[in-house]
mmCIF file of C-alpha atoms and ligand atoms in Angstrom:
data_model
loop_
_atom_site.group_PDB
_atom_site.id
_atom_site.type_symbol
_atom_site.label_atom_id
_atom_site.label_comp_id
_atom_site.label_asym_id
_atom_site.label_seq_id
_atom_site.Cartn_x
_atom_site.Cartn_y
_atom_site.Cartn_z
ATOM 1 C CA MET A 295 83.278 87.793 53.197
ATOM 2 C CA ILE A 296 84.451 91.167 54.516
ATOM 3 C CA GLN A 297 87.876 92.053 53.115
ATOM 4 C CA THR A 298 88.190 95.656 54.249
ATOM 5 C CA ILE A 299 87.065 97.286 57.491
ATOM 6 C CA TYR A 300 87.181 101.027 58.075
ATOM 7 C CA ILE A 301 87.044 102.122 61.704
ATOM 8 C CA GLU A 302 86.355 105.595 63.024
ATOM 9 C CA LYS A 303 89.227 106.696 65.267
ATOM 10 C CA GLU A 304 86.778 107.660 68.023
ATOM 11 C CA ILE A 305 85.513 104.095 68.550
ATOM 12 C CA ILE A 306 88.665 102.111 67.978
ATOM 13 C CA ASP A 307 88.602 100.852 71.596
ATOM 14 C CA HIS A 308 84.866 100.137 71.715
ATOM 15 C CA PRO A 309 84.319 96.521 72.898
ATOM 16 C CA ARG A 310 81.987 95.830 69.969
ATOM 17 C CA VAL A 311 84.651 97.003 67.527
ATOM 18 C CA GLU A 312 87.221 94.735 69.170
ATOM 19 C CA GLN A 313 84.856 91.764 68.835
ATOM 20 C CA LEU A 314 84.195 92.487 65.168
ATOM 21 C CA LEU A 315 87.858 92.924 64.345
ATOM 22 C CA ALA A 316 88.598 89.607 66.038
ATOM 23 C CA ARG A 317 85.899 87.970 63.918
ATOM 24 C CA PHE A 318 87.348 89.258 60.636
ATOM 25 C CA LYS A 319 91.017 88.698 61.427
ATOM 26 C CA SER A 320 92.220 88.603 57.851
ATOM 27 C CA ALA A 321 90.412 91.789 56.739
ATOM 28 C CA GLU A 322 92.481 94.880 56.001
ATOM 29 C CA LYS A 323 91.848 97.505 58.721
ATOM 30 C CA ILE A 324 91.900 101.210 57.935
ATOM 31 C CA VAL A 325 91.343 103.925 60.533
ATOM 32 C CA CYS A 326 89.435 107.048 59.479
ATOM 33 C CA ASP A 327 88.174 110.231 61.130
ATOM 34 C CA HIS A 328 84.533 109.960 60.064
ATOM 35 C CA TYR A 329 82.617 107.322 58.103
ATOM 36 C CA GLY A 330 81.341 109.984 55.702
ATOM 37 C CA GLU A 331 84.848 110.329 54.203
ATOM 38 C CA ILE A 332 84.444 106.834 52.792
ATOM 39 C CA PHE A 333 80.696 106.485 52.449
ATOM 40 C CA ASN A 334 79.892 109.833 50.850
ATOM 41 C CA ARG A 335 82.881 110.026 48.505
ATOM 42 C CA LYS A 336 81.978 111.241 45.038
ATOM 43 C CA ALA A 337 82.491 109.046 41.956
ATOM 44 C CA GLN A 338 81.611 105.764 43.664
ATOM 45 C CA ASN A 339 79.613 103.138 41.796
ATOM 46 C CA PHE A 340 76.974 101.418 43.922
ATOM 47 C CA ARG A 341 76.574 98.527 41.488
ATOM 48 C CA PHE A 342 80.291 97.848 41.297
ATOM 49 C CA GLN A 343 80.801 98.207 45.055
ATOM 50 C CA LYS A 344 77.907 95.849 45.766
ATOM 51 C CA LYS A 345 80.066 92.987 44.508
ATOM 52 C CA ASN A 346 82.462 93.340 47.408
ATOM 53 C CA PRO A 347 81.328 95.830 50.054
ATOM 54 C CA ALA A 348 83.587 96.969 52.868
ATOM 55 C CA LEU A 349 82.381 97.228 56.465
ATOM 56 C CA ILE A 350 82.570 100.657 58.080
ATOM 57 C CA LEU A 351 82.351 100.804 61.875
ATOM 58 C CA ALA A 352 81.062 104.141 63.062
ATOM 59 C CA LYS A 353 79.347 106.018 65.874
ATOM 60 C CA LYS A 354 75.931 107.591 65.387
ATOM 61 C CA HIS A 355 75.671 111.046 66.944
ATOM 62 C CA LYS A 356 72.056 112.041 66.266
ATOM 63 C CA GLY A 357 68.819 110.875 64.668
ATOM 64 C CA TYR A 358 68.778 107.627 66.639
ATOM 65 C CA VAL A 359 64.995 107.257 66.387
ATOM 66 C CA LEU A 360 62.722 109.211 64.025
ATOM 67 C CA PRO A 361 58.931 109.596 63.626
ATOM 68 C CA SER A 362 57.482 107.375 60.867
ATOM 69 C CA PRO A 363 55.533 108.891 57.974
ATOM 70 C CA ASP A 364 51.828 109.377 58.802
ATOM 71 C CA ALA A 365 50.619 106.771 56.315
ATOM 72 C CA TYR A 366 52.606 104.002 57.956
ATOM 73 C CA GLY A 367 51.515 102.013 60.986
ATOM 74 C CA ILE A 368 50.232 98.656 62.222
ATOM 75 C CA GLY A 369 47.828 99.783 64.915
ATOM 76 C CA GLY A 370 50.076 101.684 67.358
ATOM 77 C CA ASP A 371 49.319 105.190 68.658
ATOM 78 C CA LYS A 372 52.796 106.526 67.872
ATOM 79 C CA ASN A 373 55.189 105.232 65.226
ATOM 80 C CA TYR A 374 58.948 105.590 64.971
ATOM 81 C CA TYR A 375 61.739 104.020 62.955
ATOM 82 C CA PHE A 376 65.425 103.469 63.423
ATOM 83 C CA SER A 377 68.364 101.630 61.836
ATOM 84 C CA HIS A 378 71.572 100.306 63.334
ATOM 85 C CA MET A 379 73.058 99.904 59.831
ATOM 86 C CA MET A 380 73.085 101.484 56.418
ATOM 87 C CA ASN A 381 72.891 99.089 53.464
ATOM 88 C CA CYS A 382 72.076 95.463 53.132
ATOM 89 C CA ILE A 383 73.600 92.154 52.092
ATOM 90 C CA TYR A 384 70.735 91.549 49.658
ATOM 91 C CA ASP A 385 70.392 93.216 46.283
ATOM 92 C CA CYS A 386 66.753 93.914 45.446
ATOM 93 C CA ARG A 387 66.488 95.752 42.167
ATOM 94 C CA TYR A 388 63.675 97.974 43.488
ATOM 95 C CA CYS A 389 65.528 98.907 46.706
ATOM 96 C CA PHE A 390 65.609 102.645 47.381
ATOM 97 C CA LEU A 391 68.984 102.391 49.140
ATOM 98 C CA GLN A 392 70.794 102.094 45.790
ATOM 99 C CA GLY A 393 69.131 105.326 44.665
ATOM 100 C CA MET A 394 69.739 107.132 47.949
ATOM 101 C CA TYR A 395 73.351 106.262 48.775
ATOM 102 C CA ARG A 396 76.499 106.676 46.737
ATOM 103 C CA SER A 397 78.121 103.706 48.420
ATOM 104 C CA ALA A 398 77.104 100.062 48.844
ATOM 105 C CA ASN A 399 79.519 99.621 51.765
ATOM 106 C CA TYR A 400 77.911 98.569 55.027
ATOM 107 C CA VAL A 401 77.981 101.128 57.827
ATOM 108 C CA LEU A 402 77.395 99.653 61.273
ATOM 109 C CA PHE A 403 76.779 102.107 64.116
ATOM 110 C CA VAL A 404 78.178 100.325 67.138
ATOM 111 C CA ASN A 405 76.751 102.576 69.883
ATOM 112 C CA TYR A 406 73.508 100.590 70.170
ATOM 113 C CA GLU A 407 72.919 101.876 73.694
ATOM 114 C CA ASP A 408 72.266 105.436 72.471
ATOM 115 C CA THR A 409 69.411 104.117 70.317
ATOM 116 C CA HIS A 410 68.123 102.068 73.265
ATOM 117 C CA ASN A 411 68.153 105.149 75.523
ATOM 118 C CA GLU A 412 66.200 107.144 72.964
ATOM 119 C CA ILE A 413 63.592 104.381 72.587
ATOM 120 C CA ARG A 414 63.259 104.211 76.371
ATOM 121 C CA ARG A 415 62.920 108.006 76.609
ATOM 122 C CA ILE A 416 60.190 108.124 73.950
ATOM 123 C CA ALA A 417 58.231 105.225 75.445
ATOM 124 C CA ASN A 418 58.406 106.765 78.924
ATOM 125 C CA GLU A 419 57.342 110.147 77.568
ATOM 126 C CA HIS A 420 54.079 108.579 76.312
ATOM 127 C CA PRO A 421 53.088 106.145 79.073
ATOM 128 C CA ASP A 422 49.424 106.061 77.969
ATOM 129 C CA LYS A 423 50.187 105.425 74.304
ATOM 130 C CA ILE A 424 51.278 102.291 72.459
ATOM 131 C CA CYS A 425 54.550 103.201 70.742
ATOM 132 C CA HIS A 426 55.730 101.148 67.780
ATOM 133 C CA PHE A 427 59.409 101.160 66.821
ATOM 134 C CA PHE A 428 60.239 99.888 63.330
ATOM 135 C CA SER A 429 63.707 98.473 62.766
ATOM 136 C CA GLY A 430 65.188 97.914 59.336
ATOM 137 C CA TYR A 431 64.563 101.063 57.338
ATOM 138 C CA ASP A 432 68.110 101.392 55.973
ATOM 139 C CA CYS A 433 68.979 97.699 56.188
ATOM 140 C CA ASP A 434 67.513 94.253 56.835
ATOM 141 C CA SER A 435 66.900 93.740 60.571
ATOM 142 C CA LEU A 436 68.158 90.149 60.788
ATOM 143 C CA ALA A 437 70.334 89.380 57.755
ATOM 144 C CA LEU A 438 73.621 90.300 59.467
ATOM 145 C CA GLU A 439 72.536 89.409 63.016
ATOM 146 C CA PRO A 440 75.236 86.755 63.492
ATOM 147 C CA VAL A 441 77.783 89.533 62.936
ATOM 148 C CA THR A 442 76.105 92.551 64.566
ATOM 149 C CA GLN A 443 74.066 90.929 67.387
ATOM 150 C CA PHE A 444 71.999 94.093 67.371
ATOM 151 C CA VAL A 445 68.687 92.308 67.879
ATOM 152 C CA GLU A 446 70.081 90.159 70.671
ATOM 153 C CA ASN A 447 71.245 93.342 72.412
ATOM 154 C CA THR A 448 68.008 95.219 71.780
ATOM 155 C CA LEU A 449 65.223 92.779 72.660
ATOM 156 C CA PRO A 450 65.795 92.860 76.445
ATOM 157 C CA LEU A 451 64.846 96.552 76.359
ATOM 158 C CA PHE A 452 61.374 95.623 75.108
ATOM 159 C CA ASP A 453 60.883 93.177 77.982
ATOM 160 C CA GLU A 454 61.194 96.254 80.207
ATOM 161 C CA LEU A 455 58.844 98.558 78.268
ATOM 162 C CA ALA A 456 55.161 97.714 78.644
ATOM 163 C CA ASN A 457 53.903 100.292 76.113
ATOM 164 C CA ALA A 458 56.495 99.727 73.353
ATOM 165 C CA TRP A 459 56.596 97.259 70.468
ATOM 166 C CA ILE A 460 59.462 96.534 68.127
ATOM 167 C CA GLU A 461 59.068 95.373 64.526
ATOM 168 C CA LEU A 462 62.004 93.502 62.985
ATOM 169 C CA ARG A 463 61.565 93.816 59.219
ATOM 170 C CA THR A 464 63.386 91.137 57.252
ATOM 171 C CA LYS A 465 63.687 88.886 54.234
ATOM 172 C CA SER A 466 66.229 86.780 56.057
ATOM 173 C CA THR A 467 66.054 83.270 57.454
ATOM 174 C CA GLN A 468 68.609 84.140 60.173
ATOM 175 C CA VAL A 469 66.174 83.342 62.967
ATOM 176 C CA ARG A 470 68.343 81.017 65.056
ATOM 177 C CA SER A 471 69.036 83.669 67.725
ATOM 178 C CA LEU A 472 65.264 84.250 68.116
ATOM 179 C CA LEU A 473 64.464 80.548 68.304
ATOM 180 C CA ASP A 474 67.138 80.078 70.969
ATOM 181 C CA ARG A 475 65.821 82.750 73.328
ATOM 182 C CA PRO A 476 62.547 83.344 75.182
ATOM 183 C CA VAL A 477 59.825 84.990 73.114
ATOM 184 C CA VAL A 478 59.433 88.743 73.524
ATOM 185 C CA LYS A 479 55.677 89.327 73.548
ATOM 186 C CA ASN A 480 55.886 92.863 72.192
ATOM 187 C CA CYS A 481 58.074 92.009 69.190
ATOM 188 C CA VAL A 482 56.740 91.435 65.676
ATOM 189 C CA VAL A 483 59.026 89.594 63.283
ATOM 190 C CA ALA A 484 57.815 91.020 59.994
ATOM 191 C CA PHE A 485 58.708 89.204 56.781
ATOM 192 C CA SER A 486 58.708 91.001 53.452
ATOM 193 C CA LEU A 487 57.221 88.569 50.966
ATOM 194 C CA SER A 488 56.922 88.518 47.188
ATOM 195 C CA PRO A 489 55.802 85.892 44.680
ATOM 196 C CA ASP A 490 58.523 83.482 43.590
ATOM 197 C CA ASN A 491 58.951 85.002 40.132
ATOM 198 C CA ILE A 492 59.676 88.398 41.722
ATOM 199 C CA VAL A 493 62.077 86.894 44.260
ATOM 200 C CA LYS A 494 63.966 85.201 41.422
ATOM 201 C CA ASN A 495 64.027 88.186 39.084
ATOM 202 C CA LEU A 496 64.263 91.164 41.415
ATOM 203 C CA GLU A 497 65.428 90.106 44.888
ATOM 204 C CA ASP A 498 68.958 88.927 44.250
ATOM 205 C CA LYS A 499 70.717 87.032 47.061
ATOM 206 C CA THR A 500 67.541 86.787 49.205
ATOM 207 C CA PRO A 501 66.128 83.488 50.504
ATOM 208 C CA SER A 502 63.347 81.978 48.370
ATOM 209 C CA LEU A 503 59.715 82.497 49.314
ATOM 210 C CA GLN A 504 59.552 78.900 50.547
ATOM 211 C CA LYS A 505 62.610 79.356 52.804
ATOM 212 C CA ARG A 506 61.115 82.533 54.302
ATOM 213 C CA ILE A 507 57.854 80.678 54.948
ATOM 214 C CA GLU A 508 59.763 77.866 56.685
ATOM 215 C CA ALA A 509 61.533 80.399 58.934
ATOM 216 C CA MET A 510 58.185 82.061 59.698
ATOM 217 C CA LYS A 511 56.620 78.748 60.611
ATOM 218 C CA LYS A 512 59.425 77.913 63.043
ATOM 219 C CA LEU A 513 59.031 81.286 64.721
ATOM 220 C CA GLN A 514 55.258 80.991 64.893
ATOM 221 C CA ASP A 515 55.479 77.508 66.389
ATOM 222 C CA LYS A 516 57.767 78.922 69.067
ATOM 223 C CA GLY A 517 55.246 81.687 69.878
ATOM 224 C CA TRP A 518 56.729 84.739 68.118
ATOM 225 C CA ALA A 519 54.244 87.235 66.656
ATOM 226 C CA LEU A 520 54.552 87.392 62.875
ATOM 227 C CA GLY A 521 53.961 90.279 60.533
ATOM 228 C CA LEU A 522 53.484 89.801 56.806
ATOM 229 C CA ARG A 523 54.601 92.670 54.609
ATOM 230 C CA PHE A 524 53.512 92.584 50.979
ATOM 231 C CA ASP A 525 55.312 95.731 50.033
ATOM 232 C CA PRO A 526 56.177 96.754 47.379
ATOM 233 C CA LEU A 527 53.590 95.187 45.088
ATOM 234 C CA ILE A 528 55.267 94.734 41.721
ATOM 235 C CA TYR A 529 53.267 94.665 38.518
ATOM 236 C CA SER A 530 53.552 91.925 35.918
ATOM 237 C CA ASP A 531 51.103 90.676 33.276
ATOM 238 C CA ASN A 532 50.175 87.736 35.456
ATOM 239 C CA TYR A 533 50.350 89.507 38.841
ATOM 240 C CA GLN A 534 46.886 88.267 39.845
ATOM 241 C CA GLN A 535 47.901 84.665 39.479
ATOM 242 C CA SER A 536 51.327 85.026 41.091
ATOM 243 C CA TYR A 537 50.025 87.009 44.100
ATOM 244 C CA SER A 538 47.066 84.628 44.561
ATOM 245 C CA GLU A 539 49.420 81.642 44.572
ATOM 246 C CA MET A 540 51.713 83.326 47.057
ATOM 247 C CA PHE A 541 48.901 84.169 49.501
ATOM 248 C CA GLN A 542 47.699 80.572 49.322
ATOM 249 C CA GLN A 543 51.228 79.203 49.845
ATOM 250 C CA VAL A 544 51.770 81.445 52.887
ATOM 251 C CA PHE A 545 48.459 80.715 54.572
ATOM 252 C CA ASP A 546 48.684 76.983 53.873
ATOM 253 C CA ALA A 547 51.862 76.987 55.972
ATOM 254 C CA ILE A 548 51.234 79.393 58.824
ATOM 255 C CA SER A 549 48.297 79.942 61.121
ATOM 256 C CA SER A 550 46.477 83.109 60.088
ATOM 257 C CA ASP A 551 44.813 83.324 63.545
ATOM 258 C CA LYS A 552 48.152 84.098 65.100
ATOM 259 C CA VAL A 553 49.401 86.603 62.540
ATOM 260 C CA HIS A 554 49.860 89.949 64.273
ATOM 261 C CA SER A 555 49.427 92.181 61.222
ATOM 262 C CA ILE A 556 49.561 92.322 57.443
ATOM 263 C CA SER A 557 50.526 95.380 55.470
ATOM 264 C CA LEU A 558 50.353 96.062 51.784
ATOM 265 C CA GLY A 559 51.898 98.813 49.718
ATOM 266 C CA ASN A 560 52.629 99.737 46.140
ATOM 267 C CA PHE A 561 56.004 100.433 44.594
ATOM 268 C CA ARG A 562 56.817 104.134 44.968
ATOM 269 C CA MET A 563 60.142 105.906 44.927
ATOM 270 C CA PRO A 564 61.363 109.495 45.106
ATOM 271 C CA GLU A 565 62.003 110.494 41.508
ATOM 272 C CA LYS A 566 65.610 111.473 42.226
ATOM 273 C CA PHE A 567 66.423 108.017 43.634
ATOM 274 C CA PHE A 568 64.660 106.367 40.707
ATOM 275 C CA LYS A 569 66.789 108.283 38.201
ATOM 276 C CA ASN A 570 69.932 107.146 40.022
ATOM 277 C CA MET A 571 68.696 103.548 39.858
ATOM 278 C CA ILE A 572 68.117 103.739 36.105
ATOM 279 C CA LYS A 573 71.693 104.969 35.663
ATOM 280 C CA LEU A 574 72.929 101.923 37.565
ATOM 281 C CA TYR A 575 70.720 99.423 35.700
ATOM 282 C CA PRO A 576 69.695 100.952 32.348
ATOM 283 C CA ASP A 577 68.558 97.567 31.002
ATOM 284 C CA GLU A 578 66.340 96.615 33.950
ATOM 285 C CA LYS A 579 62.912 95.660 32.597
ATOM 286 C CA MET A 580 61.066 96.663 35.737
ATOM 287 C CA PHE A 581 62.176 100.285 35.315
ATOM 288 C CA ALA A 582 60.776 100.414 31.788
ATOM 289 C CA GLY A 583 57.183 100.589 32.932
ATOM 290 C CA PRO A 584 54.355 101.047 33.346
ATOM 291 C CA LEU A 585 55.752 103.650 35.772
ATOM 292 C CA LEU A 586 55.247 107.391 35.791
ATOM 293 C CA GLU A 587 56.363 110.460 37.708
ATOM 294 C CA LYS A 588 53.957 112.416 39.842
ATOM 295 C CA ASP A 589 54.650 115.052 42.517
ATOM 296 C CA GLY A 590 58.300 114.078 42.775
ATOM 297 C CA MET A 591 57.562 110.355 43.116
ATOM 298 C CA THR A 592 57.816 107.481 40.639
ATOM 299 C CA SER A 593 55.012 104.944 40.887
ATOM 300 C CA TYR A 594 52.515 102.964 38.839
ATOM 301 C CA PRO A 595 49.610 104.916 37.317
ATOM 302 C CA ASP A 596 46.726 105.505 39.752
ATOM 303 C CA HIS A 597 44.358 103.069 38.067
ATOM 304 C CA LEU A 598 46.938 100.273 38.208
ATOM 305 C CA GLU A 599 47.836 100.992 41.846
ATOM 306 C CA TYR A 600 44.166 100.901 42.705
ATOM 307 C CA GLU A 601 43.578 97.692 40.779
ATOM 308 C CA MET A 602 46.536 95.881 42.353
ATOM 309 C CA MET A 603 45.802 97.081 45.884
ATOM 310 C CA SER A 604 42.108 96.151 45.592
ATOM 311 C CA PHE A 605 42.860 92.739 44.175
ATOM 312 C CA CYS A 606 45.402 91.867 46.868
ATOM 313 C CA GLU A 607 43.298 93.388 49.648
ATOM 314 C CA GLN A 608 40.360 91.227 48.703
ATOM 315 C CA LYS A 609 42.516 88.098 48.660
ATOM 316 C CA ILE A 610 44.148 88.894 52.000
ATOM 317 C CA LEU A 611 40.804 89.547 53.691
ATOM 318 C CA ASP A 612 39.827 85.971 52.826
ATOM 319 C CA PHE A 613 42.456 84.925 55.370
ATOM 320 C CA ILE A 614 42.496 87.549 58.131
ATOM 321 C CA PRO A 615 40.031 90.040 59.661
ATOM 322 C CA ALA A 616 40.171 93.690 58.609
ATOM 323 C CA GLU A 617 41.390 94.898 62.031
ATOM 324 C CA ARG A 618 44.753 93.205 61.443
ATOM 325 C CA PHE A 619 45.147 94.520 57.897
ATOM 326 C CA PHE A 620 47.041 97.771 57.284
ATOM 327 C CA PRO A 621 47.129 98.876 53.635
ATOM 328 C CA CYS A 622 49.536 101.736 53.020
ATOM 329 C CA HIS A 623 47.796 104.206 50.698
HETATM 330 S S1 SF4 B 802 66.134 93.344 51.620
HETATM 331 FE FE1 SF4 B 802 65.274 95.397 51.814
HETATM 332 S S2 SF4 B 802 67.017 96.690 52.351
HETATM 333 FE FE2 SF4 B 802 67.841 94.779 51.543
HETATM 334 S S3 SF4 B 802 68.203 95.147 49.350
HETATM 335 FE FE3 SF4 B 802 66.160 94.242 49.562
HETATM 336 S S4 SF4 B 802 64.740 95.983 49.704
HETATM 337 FE FE4 SF4 B 802 66.833 96.757 50.117
#
């Protein structure tokens, strides 16, 4: 799968690098000074590179954990996000990563412990607050877990921290490592879900809705807390029917009583990223409308956002109480 691996000189002897190189024995290895030389090069084509991304092994030096935007949260007092990777094995047409980055190569920051130390520092700095840490902003939290083992290395930290929760945001069915280990009570495995027609048309390479539901059910049966993330809502002529069917399909399979939280959010994208995405996929129907630009963001018109959010909110509240529902306005 990986044919080329770039390695920053500084971490060439890191044990995690040695393990990864042993795993991809036949890949071409190229040593570099800094991942940015490869990742930020001009004149790269994200769409073309997505067909065969290289892996770049790097060290993160700052920005290990960042405060989340105010509008985002699932009931914690303080919210933060972090990523151990940049880019993703999936290829969702609405993904902001393709508008934000020049390169589709995967960057894996191997110094996990620096992120762990920062999480520990923040949690200890706020002993009377519940701190939520969201994983998977620049990547999918679980999709490459068999290769990165980031989650396996990170969960023990949350056993130690009484006031900290971790959210693992994913579309993946790579849940074997979670099923094989004891449940971490303060971990939410949060699945991003979309109706089947959207998965088929806009979420290339991702597991089907049914496969995600099966993975969720296995986790729930084992005692893991589940999050359901209906974000971004995507408009289509029959969105009411397709979203209604999806909610029914999900709640027929899993126990709503034990769902930790549900969030809901509309499609929205910084205008600059959106323009880059149109250049990559000029024929993509989703980009044709009904979207508009407002205050530097591309989104659906207000009335449509309101209509879709209200419709889905009403449906969701048939299944769970309002205190576990977190719409992102
Ligand atoms: S799963 Fe998430 S990170 Fe990966 S391509 Fe889709 S939207 Fe982007």
